[in-house]
CSV table of C-alpha atoms in Angstrom, one decimal:
chain,number,residue,atom,x,y,z
A,1,MET,CA,-2.8,4.1,-29.8
A,2,ARG,CA,-0.5,7.0,-30.2
A,3,ARG,CA,-3.3,9.2,-31.8
A,4,ALA,CA,-5.6,8.3,-28.9
A,5,ILE,CA,-3.0,9.2,-26.3
A,6,GLY,CA,-2.3,12.5,-28.2
A,7,ALA,CA,-6.0,13.3,-28.3
A,8,LEU,CA,-6.6,12.6,-24.6
A,9,ILE,CA,-3.6,14.7,-23.6
A,10,ARG,CA,-4.7,17.6,-25.8
A,11,LYS,CA,-8.2,17.4,-24.3
A,12,ASP,CA,-6.9,17.6,-20.7
A,13,LEU,CA,-4.5,20.5,-21.5
A,14,ILE,CA,-7.3,22.4,-23.3
A,15,LEU,CA,-9.6,21.8,-20.3
A,16,GLN,CA,-6.9,23.0,-18.0
A,17,ARG,CA,-6.2,26.1,-20.1
A,18,ARG,CA,-9.9,27.1,-20.3
A,19,THR,CA,-10.8,26.5,-16.6
A,20,PRO,CA,-7.5,26.3,-14.7
A,21,GLU,CA,-8.4,24.3,-11.6
A,22,ALA,CA,-5.9,21.7,-10.3
A,23,ALA,CA,-2.5,23.2,-11.1
A,24,PRO,CA,-3.0,26.8,-9.6
A,25,ALA,CA,-4.6,25.2,-6.6
A,26,MET,CA,-1.5,22.9,-6.2
A,27,VAL,CA,0.8,26.0,-6.4
A,28,LEU,CA,-1.2,28.0,-3.9
A,29,PHE,CA,-1.5,25.0,-1.5
A,30,SER,CA,2.3,24.5,-1.6
A,31,ILE,CA,3.1,28.1,-0.8
A,32,GLY,CA,0.6,28.0,2.0
A,33,THR,CA,2.3,24.9,3.3
A,34,PHE,CA,5.7,26.7,3.3
A,35,VAL,CA,4.2,29.5,5.4
A,36,LEU,CA,2.9,26.9,7.8
A,37,PHE,CA,6.3,25.2,8.0
A,38,HIS,CA,7.9,28.6,8.7
A,39,PHE,CA,5.7,29.2,11.7
A,40,ALA,CA,5.4,25.6,12.9
A,41,LEU,CA,9.2,25.1,12.9
A,42,ASP,CA,10.0,28.7,13.8
A,43,GLU,CA,12.8,28.7,11.2
A,44,ARG,CA,13.7,31.7,9.0
A,45,GLU,CA,15.9,29.6,6.7
A,46,VAL,CA,16.2,25.8,6.2
A,47,SER,CA,18.8,23.6,4.6
A,48,GLY,CA,20.0,20.0,4.2
A,49,ASN,CA,17.8,17.3,5.5
A,50,LEU,CA,15.1,19.6,6.9
A,51,ALA,CA,14.8,21.5,3.6
A,52,SER,CA,14.6,18.4,1.6
A,53,GLY,CA,11.9,16.9,3.9
A,54,ILE,CA,9.8,20.1,3.8
A,55,LEU,CA,10.1,20.2,0.0
A,56,TRP,CA,9.0,16.6,-0.6
A,57,VAL,CA,6.2,16.5,2.0
A,58,THR,CA,4.8,19.7,0.4
A,59,LEU,CA,5.1,18.4,-3.1
A,60,LEU,CA,3.6,15.1,-2.2
A,61,PHE,CA,0.6,16.7,-0.5
A,62,ALA,CA,0.1,19.1,-3.5
A,63,ALA,CA,0.3,16.0,-5.8
A,64,VAL,CA,-2.5,14.4,-3.8
A,65,LEU,CA,-4.7,17.4,-4.6
A,66,GLY,CA,-4.0,16.9,-8.3
A,67,ILE,CA,-4.6,13.2,-8.1
A,68,ASN,CA,-8.0,13.8,-6.5
A,69,ARG,CA,-9.1,15.9,-9.5
A,70,LEU,CA,-7.5,13.7,-12.2
A,71,PHE,CA,-10.6,11.8,-13.3
A,72,VAL,CA,-13.3,14.1,-12.0
A,73,ALA,CA,-14.2,15.5,-15.5
A,74,GLU,CA,-14.4,11.9,-16.9
A,75,ARG,CA,-16.7,10.8,-14.1
A,76,GLU,CA,-19.0,13.8,-13.9
A,77,GLU,CA,-19.3,14.7,-17.6
A,78,GLY,CA,-19.5,11.1,-19.0
A,79,GLY,CA,-16.0,11.1,-20.4
A,80,PHE,CA,-15.6,7.4,-19.3
A,81,ASP,CA,-18.5,6.3,-21.4
A,82,GLY,CA,-17.2,8.2,-24.5
A,83,PHE,CA,-13.8,6.7,-24.0
A,84,LEU,CA,-15.1,3.1,-23.5
A,85,LEU,CA,-17.2,3.4,-26.7
A,86,ALA,CA,-14.3,4.5,-28.8
A,87,PRO,CA,-12.4,1.7,-30.5
A,88,VAL,CA,-9.1,2.4,-28.8
A,89,ASP,CA,-6.8,0.5,-26.4
A,90,ARG,CA,-7.8,1.2,-22.8
A,91,THR,CA,-4.2,1.5,-21.8
A,92,SER,CA,-4.0,4.8,-23.7
A,93,MET,CA,-6.0,6.3,-20.9
A,94,LEU,CA,-3.3,5.3,-18.4
A,95,VAL,CA,-0.5,6.7,-20.6
A,96,ALA,CA,-2.4,9.9,-21.3
A,97,LYS,CA,-3.4,10.6,-17.7
A,98,ALA,CA,0.0,9.7,-16.3
A,99,THR,CA,1.6,12.1,-18.9
A,100,VAL,CA,-0.8,14.9,-18.0
A,101,LEU,CA,-0.2,14.4,-14.3
A,102,PHE,CA,3.6,14.4,-15.0
A,103,LEU,CA,3.3,17.7,-16.9
A,104,PHE,CA,1.2,19.2,-14.2
A,105,LEU,CA,3.7,18.3,-11.6
A,106,CYS,CA,6.6,19.7,-13.6
A,107,ALA,CA,4.8,23.0,-14.2
A,108,VAL,CA,3.7,23.2,-10.6
A,109,GLU,CA,7.3,22.5,-9.4
A,110,VAL,CA,8.7,25.4,-11.4
A,111,PHE,CA,6.6,27.8,-9.3
A,112,VAL,CA,6.9,25.9,-6.1
A,113,LEU,CA,10.7,25.7,-6.2
A,114,ALA,CA,10.9,29.4,-7.0
A,115,ALA,CA,8.7,30.1,-4.0
A,116,PHE,CA,10.7,27.7,-1.8
A,117,ALA,CA,14.0,29.3,-2.7
A,118,ILE,CA,12.6,32.8,-1.9
A,119,LEU,CA,10.7,32.0,1.2
A,120,LEU,CA,12.6,29.3,3.1
A,121,LEU,CA,15.6,27.8,1.4
A,122,GLY,CA,19.0,29.1,2.7
A,123,PRO,CA,21.5,27.7,0.0
A,124,SER,CA,20.8,28.3,-3.7
A,125,LEU,CA,19.1,25.7,-5.9
A,126,GLN,CA,21.3,23.2,-7.8
A,127,PRO,CA,20.6,22.1,-11.4
A,128,ALA,CA,21.1,18.5,-10.4
A,129,LEU,CA,17.7,18.7,-8.5
A,130,VAL,CA,16.0,18.4,-11.9
A,131,VAL,CA,17.1,14.8,-12.3
A,132,VAL,CA,15.5,13.8,-8.9
A,133,LEU,CA,12.4,15.8,-9.6
A,134,LEU,CA,11.8,14.2,-13.0
A,135,LEU,CA,12.3,10.7,-11.7
A,136,ALA,CA,10.1,11.3,-8.7
A,137,ASN,CA,7.4,12.9,-10.8
A,138,ALA,CA,7.3,9.9,-13.0
A,139,GLY,CA,6.7,7.7,-10.0
A,140,ILE,CA,4.0,10.0,-8.5
A,141,ALA,CA,2.4,10.2,-12.0
A,142,VAL,CA,2.1,6.4,-12.3
A,143,ILE,CA,1.0,5.7,-8.8
A,144,GLY,CA,-1.3,8.7,-8.8
A,145,THR,CA,-3.1,7.6,-11.9
A,146,LEU,CA,-3.6,4.1,-10.5
A,147,VAL,CA,-4.9,5.4,-7.2
A,148,ALA,CA,-7.1,8.0,-8.9
A,149,ALA,CA,-8.7,5.4,-11.2
A,150,LEU,CA,-9.2,3.1,-8.2
A,151,ALA,CA,-10.8,5.7,-6.0
A,152,ILE,CA,-12.9,7.6,-8.6
A,153,GLN,CA,-15.7,5.0,-8.8
A,154,THR,CA,-16.0,4.6,-5.0
A,155,ARG,CA,-18.2,6.5,-2.6
A,156,ALA,CA,-15.3,7.7,-0.4
A,157,ARG,CA,-13.2,9.1,-3.2
A,158,ASP,CA,-11.6,12.1,-1.3
A,159,LEU,CA,-10.9,9.9,1.7
A,160,LEU,CA,-9.3,7.0,-0.2
A,161,VAL,CA,-6.9,9.0,-2.4
A,162,PRO,CA,-4.7,10.3,0.4
A,163,LEU,CA,-5.0,7.1,2.4
A,164,LEU,CA,-3.8,5.0,-0.5
A,165,ALA,CA,-1.3,7.5,-2.0
A,166,ILE,CA,0.6,8.3,1.1
A,167,PRO,CA,1.8,4.8,2.1
A,168,LEU,CA,2.4,3.9,-1.5
A,169,SER,CA,4.7,6.8,-2.0
A,170,VAL,CA,6.8,6.3,1.1
A,171,PRO,CA,9.7,4.6,-0.9
A,172,LEU,CA,9.5,7.5,-3.4
A,173,VAL,CA,9.8,10.1,-0.7
A,174,ILE,CA,12.6,8.3,1.1
A,175,ALA,CA,14.6,8.1,-2.1
A,176,ALA,CA,13.8,11.6,-3.3
A,177,ALA,CA,14.4,13.3,0.1
A,178,ARG,CA,17.6,11.5,0.7
A,179,ALA,CA,18.8,12.3,-2.8
A,180,CYS,CA,18.0,16.0,-2.5
A,181,ALA,CA,19.4,16.5,1.0
A,182,PRO,CA,23.1,16.9,0.0
A,183,LEU,CA,22.1,19.2,-2.9
A,184,LEU,CA,20.4,21.6,-0.4
A,185,THR,CA,23.1,21.7,2.2
A,186,GLU,CA,24.6,25.0,3.3
A,187,GLY,CA,28.1,25.8,2.1
A,188,GLY,CA,28.9,23.8,-1.1
A,189,ALA,CA,26.5,21.2,-2.3
A,190,GLY,CA,27.3,17.5,-1.9
A,191,ALA,CA,27.2,15.0,-4.8
A,192,LEU,CA,24.1,13.2,-5.9
A,193,GLU,CA,24.0,9.7,-4.6
A,194,ALA,CA,23.5,7.1,-7.4
A,195,ARG,CA,21.8,4.6,-5.2
A,196,TRP,CA,18.8,6.8,-4.5
A,197,LEU,CA,18.4,7.5,-8.2
A,198,ALA,CA,18.4,3.7,-8.7
A,199,VAL,CA,15.6,3.3,-6.1
A,200,LEU,CA,13.6,6.0,-7.9
A,201,GLY,CA,14.2,4.4,-11.2
A,202,LEU,CA,13.3,0.9,-9.9
A,203,TYR,CA,10.1,2.3,-8.4
A,204,ASP,CA,9.1,4.0,-11.7
A,205,LEU,CA,9.9,0.8,-13.6
A,206,VAL,CA,8.0,-1.7,-11.3
A,207,PHE,CA,4.9,0.4,-10.9
A,208,GLY,CA,5.0,1.5,-14.5
A,209,LEU,CA,4.9,-2.1,-15.7
A,210,LEU,CA,2.3,-3.1,-13.1
A,211,ALA,CA,0.0,-0.2,-14.0
A,212,TYR,CA,0.4,-1.1,-17.7
A,213,ALA,CA,-0.6,-4.7,-16.9
A,214,ILE,CA,-3.7,-4.1,-14.7
A,215,PHE,CA,-5.1,-0.7,-15.7
A,216,ASP,CA,-7.6,-2.3,-18.1
A,217,PHE,CA,-9.4,-3.9,-15.2
A,218,LEU,CA,-10.2,-0.5,-13.7
A,219,LEU,CA,-12.0,0.8,-16.7
A,220,GLU,CA,-14.2,-2.2,-17.6
A,221,GLU,CA,-17.9,-1.8,-17.3
B,1,MET,CA,-16.3,-28.5,0.0
B,2,PHE,CA,-14.4,-26.3,2.4
B,3,GLY,CA,-14.7,-28.5,5.4
B,4,ARG,CA,-12.6,-31.4,4.1
B,5,GLY,CA,-9.5,-32.1,6.1
B,6,LEU,CA,-10.2,-29.3,8.6
B,7,LYS,CA,-10.2,-31.6,11.6
B,8,THR,CA,-6.8,-33.1,10.8
B,9,LEU,CA,-5.4,-29.7,10.1
B,10,SER,CA,-6.8,-28.3,13.3
B,11,LEU,CA,-5.2,-31.1,15.3
B,12,ILE,CA,-1.8,-30.6,13.6
B,13,THR,CA,-2.0,-26.9,14.3
B,14,VAL,CA,-2.8,-27.4,18.0
B,15,ALA,CA,0.0,-29.9,18.4
B,16,LEU,CA,2.5,-27.6,16.6
B,17,ILE,CA,1.5,-24.5,18.7
B,18,VAL,CA,1.6,-26.4,22.0
B,19,GLY,CA,4.9,-28.0,20.9
B,20,ALA,CA,6.3,-24.6,20.0
B,21,PHE,CA,5.4,-23.0,23.3
B,22,ALA,CA,6.8,-25.9,25.2
B,23,LEU,CA,10.1,-25.5,23.3
B,24,VAL,CA,10.1,-21.8,23.8
B,25,PHE,CA,9.7,-22.1,27.6
B,26,PHE,CA,11.5,-25.3,28.4
B,27,TYR,CA,14.1,-26.0,25.7
B,28,ALA,CA,15.4,-22.8,24.1
B,29,PRO,CA,18.2,-21.2,26.1
B,30,ASN,CA,17.9,-17.6,27.4
B,31,ASP,CA,19.6,-15.1,25.1
B,32,ALA,CA,23.0,-14.1,26.6
B,33,ASP,CA,22.4,-10.4,25.8
B,34,GLN,CA,18.7,-9.8,26.3
B,35,GLY,CA,17.7,-12.6,28.6
B,36,PHE,CA,14.1,-13.8,28.9
B,37,ILE,CA,12.6,-11.0,26.9
B,38,GLN,CA,14.2,-12.3,23.7
B,39,LYS,CA,11.7,-15.2,23.8
B,40,ILE,CA,9.0,-12.9,22.4
B,41,PHE,CA,11.1,-13.4,19.2
B,42,TYR,CA,9.5,-16.8,18.7
B,43,LEU,CA,6.0,-15.1,18.6
B,44,HIS,CA,6.9,-11.8,16.9
B,45,VAL,CA,8.9,-13.0,13.9
B,46,PRO,CA,6.6,-15.8,12.9
B,47,LEU,CA,3.6,-13.4,13.2
B,48,ALA,CA,5.3,-10.9,10.9
B,49,ILE,CA,6.6,-13.4,8.4
B,50,VAL,CA,3.2,-15.2,8.1
B,51,ALA,CA,1.4,-11.9,7.8
B,52,LEU,CA,3.7,-10.8,4.9
B,53,PHE,CA,3.2,-14.1,3.1
B,54,GLY,CA,-0.6,-13.7,3.7
B,55,PHE,CA,-0.5,-10.3,2.0
B,56,VAL,CA,1.4,-11.7,-0.9
B,57,ALA,CA,-1.0,-14.7,-1.2
B,58,GLY,CA,-3.8,-12.1,-1.3
B,59,GLY,CA,-2.1,-10.5,-4.3
B,60,ILE,CA,-1.7,-13.9,-6.0
B,61,TYR,CA,-5.3,-14.8,-5.5
B,62,GLY,CA,-6.1,-11.3,-6.9
B,63,ILE,CA,-4.2,-12.1,-10.1
B,64,ARG,CA,-6.1,-15.4,-10.3
B,65,TYR,CA,-9.4,-13.6,-9.8
B,66,LEU,CA,-8.6,-11.1,-12.6
B,67,ARG,CA,-7.6,-14.0,-15.0
B,68,SER,CA,-10.5,-16.3,-14.3
B,69,GLY,CA,-13.3,-14.1,-12.9
B,70,ASP,CA,-14.0,-16.8,-10.3
B,71,ARG,CA,-15.5,-15.1,-7.2
B,72,LEU,CA,-14.0,-17.9,-5.0
B,73,HIS,CA,-10.6,-16.5,-5.7
B,74,ASP,CA,-11.8,-13.0,-4.6
B,75,LEU,CA,-13.1,-14.6,-1.4
B,76,ARG,CA,-9.7,-16.3,-0.8
B,77,SER,CA,-7.9,-13.1,-1.4
B,78,TYR,CA,-10.1,-11.2,0.9
B,79,VAL,CA,-9.9,-13.7,3.8
B,80,ALA,CA,-6.1,-13.9,3.4
B,81,ILE,CA,-5.6,-10.2,3.6
B,82,HIS,CA,-8.1,-9.9,6.5
B,83,LEU,CA,-6.3,-12.5,8.6
B,84,SER,CA,-2.9,-11.0,7.7
B,85,LEU,CA,-4.1,-7.6,8.9
B,86,ILE,CA,-5.0,-9.2,12.3
B,87,LEU,CA,-1.6,-10.9,12.5
B,88,ALA,CA,0.1,-7.7,11.5
B,89,VAL,CA,-1.5,-5.9,14.5
B,90,GLY,CA,-0.1,-8.7,16.6
B,91,ALA,CA,3.4,-8.3,15.1
B,92,LEU,CA,3.4,-4.6,15.6
B,93,VAL,CA,2.3,-4.9,19.3
B,94,THR,CA,4.8,-7.7,20.1
B,95,GLY,CA,7.5,-5.8,18.2
B,96,SER,CA,6.8,-2.7,20.3
B,97,ILE,CA,6.9,-4.8,23.5
B,98,TRP,CA,10.2,-6.3,22.5
B,99,ALA,CA,11.6,-2.9,21.7
B,100,ARG,CA,10.6,-1.6,25.1
B,101,GLY,CA,12.1,-4.6,26.8
B,102,SER,CA,15.4,-4.7,25.1
B,103,TRP,CA,16.0,-1.0,24.0
B,104,GLY,CA,13.9,0.8,26.6
B,105,VAL,CA,11.6,2.5,24.0
B,106,TRP,CA,8.2,1.6,22.7
B,107,TRP,CA,9.1,2.5,19.2
B,108,THR,CA,12.4,2.8,17.3
B,109,TRP,CA,13.0,4.2,13.9
B,110,ASP,CA,16.3,2.5,13.7
B,111,GLU,CA,14.8,-0.9,13.0
B,112,PRO,CA,14.0,-0.9,9.3
B,113,THR,CA,11.9,-4.1,9.4
B,114,LEU,CA,9.6,-2.6,12.0
B,115,VAL,CA,9.2,0.7,10.1
B,116,SER,CA,8.5,-1.1,6.8
B,117,PHE,CA,6.0,-3.2,8.6
B,118,LEU,CA,4.2,-0.2,9.8
B,119,ILE,CA,4.0,1.3,6.3
B,120,VAL,CA,2.8,-2.0,4.8
B,121,PHE,CA,0.2,-2.2,7.6
B,122,LEU,CA,-1.0,1.4,6.9
B,123,LEU,CA,-1.5,0.6,3.2
B,124,TYR,CA,-3.4,-2.7,3.9
B,125,ALA,CA,-5.6,-1.0,6.4
B,126,CYS,CA,-7.2,0.8,3.4
B,127,TYR,CA,-8.3,-2.5,1.9
B,128,GLN,CA,-11.5,-2.8,3.9
B,129,PRO,CA,-12.6,0.9,3.5
B,130,LEU,CA,-11.9,0.5,-0.3
B,131,ARG,CA,-14.1,-2.5,-0.6
B,132,PHE,CA,-16.8,-1.0,1.6
B,133,SER,CA,-17.1,2.1,-0.5
B,134,ILE,CA,-17.9,0.2,-3.7
B,135,GLU,CA,-21.4,-1.1,-4.0
B,136,ASP,CA,-21.5,-3.2,-7.1
B,137,PRO,CA,-20.1,-6.6,-6.0
B,138,GLU,CA,-18.5,-7.4,-9.3
B,139,ARG,CA,-16.6,-4.0,-9.4
B,140,GLN,CA,-15.8,-4.4,-5.7
B,141,ALA,CA,-14.1,-7.7,-6.4
B,142,ARG,CA,-12.2,-6.3,-9.5
B,143,TYR,CA,-11.0,-3.2,-7.7
B,144,ALA,CA,-10.0,-5.1,-4.6
B,145,ALA,CA,-8.0,-7.5,-6.8
B,146,VAL,CA,-6.2,-4.6,-8.4
B,147,PHE,CA,-5.4,-3.1,-5.0
B,148,ALA,CA,-4.2,-6.5,-3.7
B,149,ILE,CA,-1.8,-6.9,-6.7
B,150,VAL,CA,-0.4,-3.3,-6.4
B,151,ALA,CA,0.1,-3.6,-2.6
B,152,GLY,CA,1.6,-7.1,-3.0
B,153,ALA,CA,4.3,-5.7,-5.4
B,154,PHE,CA,4.8,-2.7,-3.0
B,155,VAL,CA,5.8,-4.9,-0.1
B,156,PRO,CA,9.3,-6.0,-1.3
B,157,LEU,CA,10.0,-2.6,-2.8
B,158,ASN,CA,9.2,-0.8,0.4
B,159,PHE,CA,11.4,-3.1,2.5
B,160,THR,CA,14.3,-2.4,0.2
B,161,ALA,CA,13.9,1.4,0.4
B,162,VAL,CA,13.4,1.5,4.1
B,163,ARG,CA,16.4,-0.8,4.7
B,164,MET,CA,18.6,1.4,2.6
B,165,ALA,CA,17.4,4.6,4.4
B,166,GLU,CA,18.7,3.4,7.8
B,167,SER,CA,22.4,4.0,8.2
B,168,LEU,CA,22.4,2.2,11.5
B,169,VAL,CA,21.3,-1.3,11.0
B,170,HIS,CA,20.9,-3.6,14.0
B,171,PRO,CA,22.5,-7.0,13.8
B,172,ARG,CA,20.1,-9.3,12.1
B,173,VAL,CA,18.8,-12.0,14.4
B,174,LEU,CA,17.9,-14.2,11.4
B,175,SER,CA,19.9,-13.6,8.2
B,176,THR,CA,19.1,-15.5,5.0
B,177,THR,CA,21.7,-18.2,5.8
B,178,GLY,CA,20.1,-19.0,9.1
B,179,GLY,CA,22.3,-16.5,11.0
B,180,SER,CA,24.4,-17.2,14.0
B,181,MET,CA,21.6,-18.7,16.0
B,182,PRO,CA,22.5,-21.8,18.1
B,183,GLY,CA,20.8,-25.0,17.1
B,184,GLU,CA,18.3,-25.1,20.0
B,185,MET,CA,17.1,-21.6,19.1
B,186,ARG,CA,16.8,-22.4,15.5
B,187,LEU,CA,14.8,-25.5,16.1
B,188,THR,CA,12.4,-23.7,18.4
B,189,PHE,CA,12.1,-20.9,15.8
B,190,ILE,CA,11.3,-23.3,13.0
B,191,VAL,CA,8.7,-25.1,15.0
B,192,SER,CA,7.1,-21.7,16.0
B,193,LEU,CA,7.1,-20.6,12.4
B,194,LEU,CA,5.5,-23.8,11.2
B,195,GLY,CA,2.9,-23.6,14.0
B,196,MET,CA,2.0,-20.0,13.0
B,197,ALA,CA,1.8,-20.9,9.3
B,198,CYS,CA,-0.5,-23.8,10.1
B,199,LEU,CA,-2.6,-21.6,12.4
B,200,PHE,CA,-3.0,-19.1,9.5
B,201,VAL,CA,-4.0,-21.8,7.0
B,202,THR,CA,-6.5,-23.3,9.5
B,203,LEU,CA,-8.1,-20.0,10.3
B,204,TRP,CA,-8.2,-19.2,6.6
B,205,LYS,CA,-10.0,-22.4,5.8
B,206,TYR,CA,-12.4,-22.0,8.7
B,207,GLU,CA,-13.2,-18.5,7.6
B,208,LEU,CA,-13.7,-19.6,4.0
B,209,ALA,CA,-16.0,-22.4,5.1
B,210,SER,CA,-18.0,-20.0,7.3
B,211,LYS,CA,-18.4,-17.4,4.6
B,212,HIS,CA,-19.4,-20.0,2.1
B,213,ALA,CA,-22.0,-21.4,4.5
B,214,THR,CA,-23.4,-17.9,5.2
B,215,PHE,CA,-23.8,-17.3,1.5
B,216,ARG,CA,-25.5,-20.6,0.9
B,217,LEU,CA,-27.9,-19.9,3.8
B,218,ARG,CA,-28.7,-16.4,2.6
B,219,SER,CA,-29.4,-17.6,-0.9
B,220,LEU,CA,-31.7,-20.4,0.4
B,221,LYS,CA,-33.5,-17.9,2.6
B,222,ARG,CA,-34.0,-15.6,-0.4
B,223,LYS,CA,-35.4,-18.5,-2.5
B,224,LEU,CA,-37.8,-19.3,0.3
B,225,ALA,CA,-38.9,-15.7,0.6
B,226,ASN,CA,-39.4,-15.6,-3.2
B,227,ALA,CA,-41.5,-18.7,-3.1
B,228,ASP,CA,-43.6,-17.1,-0.3
B,229,ASP,CA,-44.5,-13.7,-1.7
B,230,GLY,CA,-42.0,-12.8,-4.4
B,231,PHE,CA,-40.3,-10.2,-2.1
B,232,THR,CA,-36.4,-10.0,-2.2
B,233,PRO,CA,-34.8,-7.9,0.6
B,234,ASN,CA,-32.0,-5.7,-0.5
B,235,PRO,CA,-28.6,-7.2,0.5
B,236,ARG,CA,-26.7,-5.3,3.2
B,237,ARG,CA,-23.7,-3.3,2.0
B,238,SER,CA,-20.6,-5.0,3.1
B,239,ALA,CA,-16.8,-5.1,2.6
B,240,ALA,CA,-16.9,-8.9,2.4
B,241,PRO,CA,-17.2,-10.5,-1.0
B,242,THR,CA,-20.5,-12.1,-2.1
B,243,LEU,CA,-20.7,-15.3,-4.1
């Protein structure tokens, strides 16, 4: 199973390197959204709760773009048939795709956070943000892979992904935004609250196990 | 097959609901704080609780469908979620009216249960569009079951997260221990809850029986058409499961 996962991840990374599609679009979309927030809120600099909220709403919407594209190559180029014919565990597709989405999100966030710090954020960035970002990325990756696999075979794919992903990620955004808010406060950053990290961890765990248990049913033919 | 016991169940439901309303209006005391408007509680809370249980039941039937492949479980799951959605609309509307009556606003973000309920409702509102956009009936059933399971697990997690996010929590009318409700109120509430639960089960069984009869009729019609000229009309695309 490990070899299958490795091969699937490599395939996606090579695809992304040769025809960069999702990740640059996610970065551009995020920067565009920051510009929108600047004009919509009429704020030159944001901090605290407001900054945290803008950051997480933007990241979530950018993630929805990536989730929409996650299985498109498989669907359009017959990758699903090839995968189903191969004698490997179906769950390896879940692990590989969730890992790829996780890596995409991490890569995108490097650029998005830099842009956020330059364009909108008042206080400087704190290293502790990385913990929240990684935990939240894991949750978005798992739920995103599930939603993408659920929606890819339907007629209304582009409609269903945001409709399903946004309510499902509400607990994630609550915890991530609340955890980040003290880190982005003006004049001395507050401490990271352990309970929000616990919610993020619980979310990752519950949906990780759930996805592991039911993903097979989404690939059957 | 589905009609058995429906008559008794319907009579029990009618008796319980009439009894519950009689208790609400003539027996339960007016709330000292909120007065008469508090009585919407006996409608609002049972609606919400029964809807949540219906959603979770939909998830459990989803698991049973995936394990057995029996389409009847898919039908049960579909009808449970469909009915729960209708009750959820009722719960949101009555909650909104109650908020207006006692706090003066149609909507309040301070009440975590109400907010969680809205999020859960938004998620389940995608159930029908998801089903409708999948043509193959077998795949429709499978994907709907996966959705029902994921959403069923989401319900408790969401309630925890939203509850934690509200720093200002209103006093709970009903805590896990039964709260500080006086005996008359508690009795009225329990009867209302039972009545609502029975109403849900009755409607669920009626809907199952009706769907089942429709499928039987359709398959008989198809057989008749086949015997006539060998022509089978294409089945209409639908969100409802087929048997």
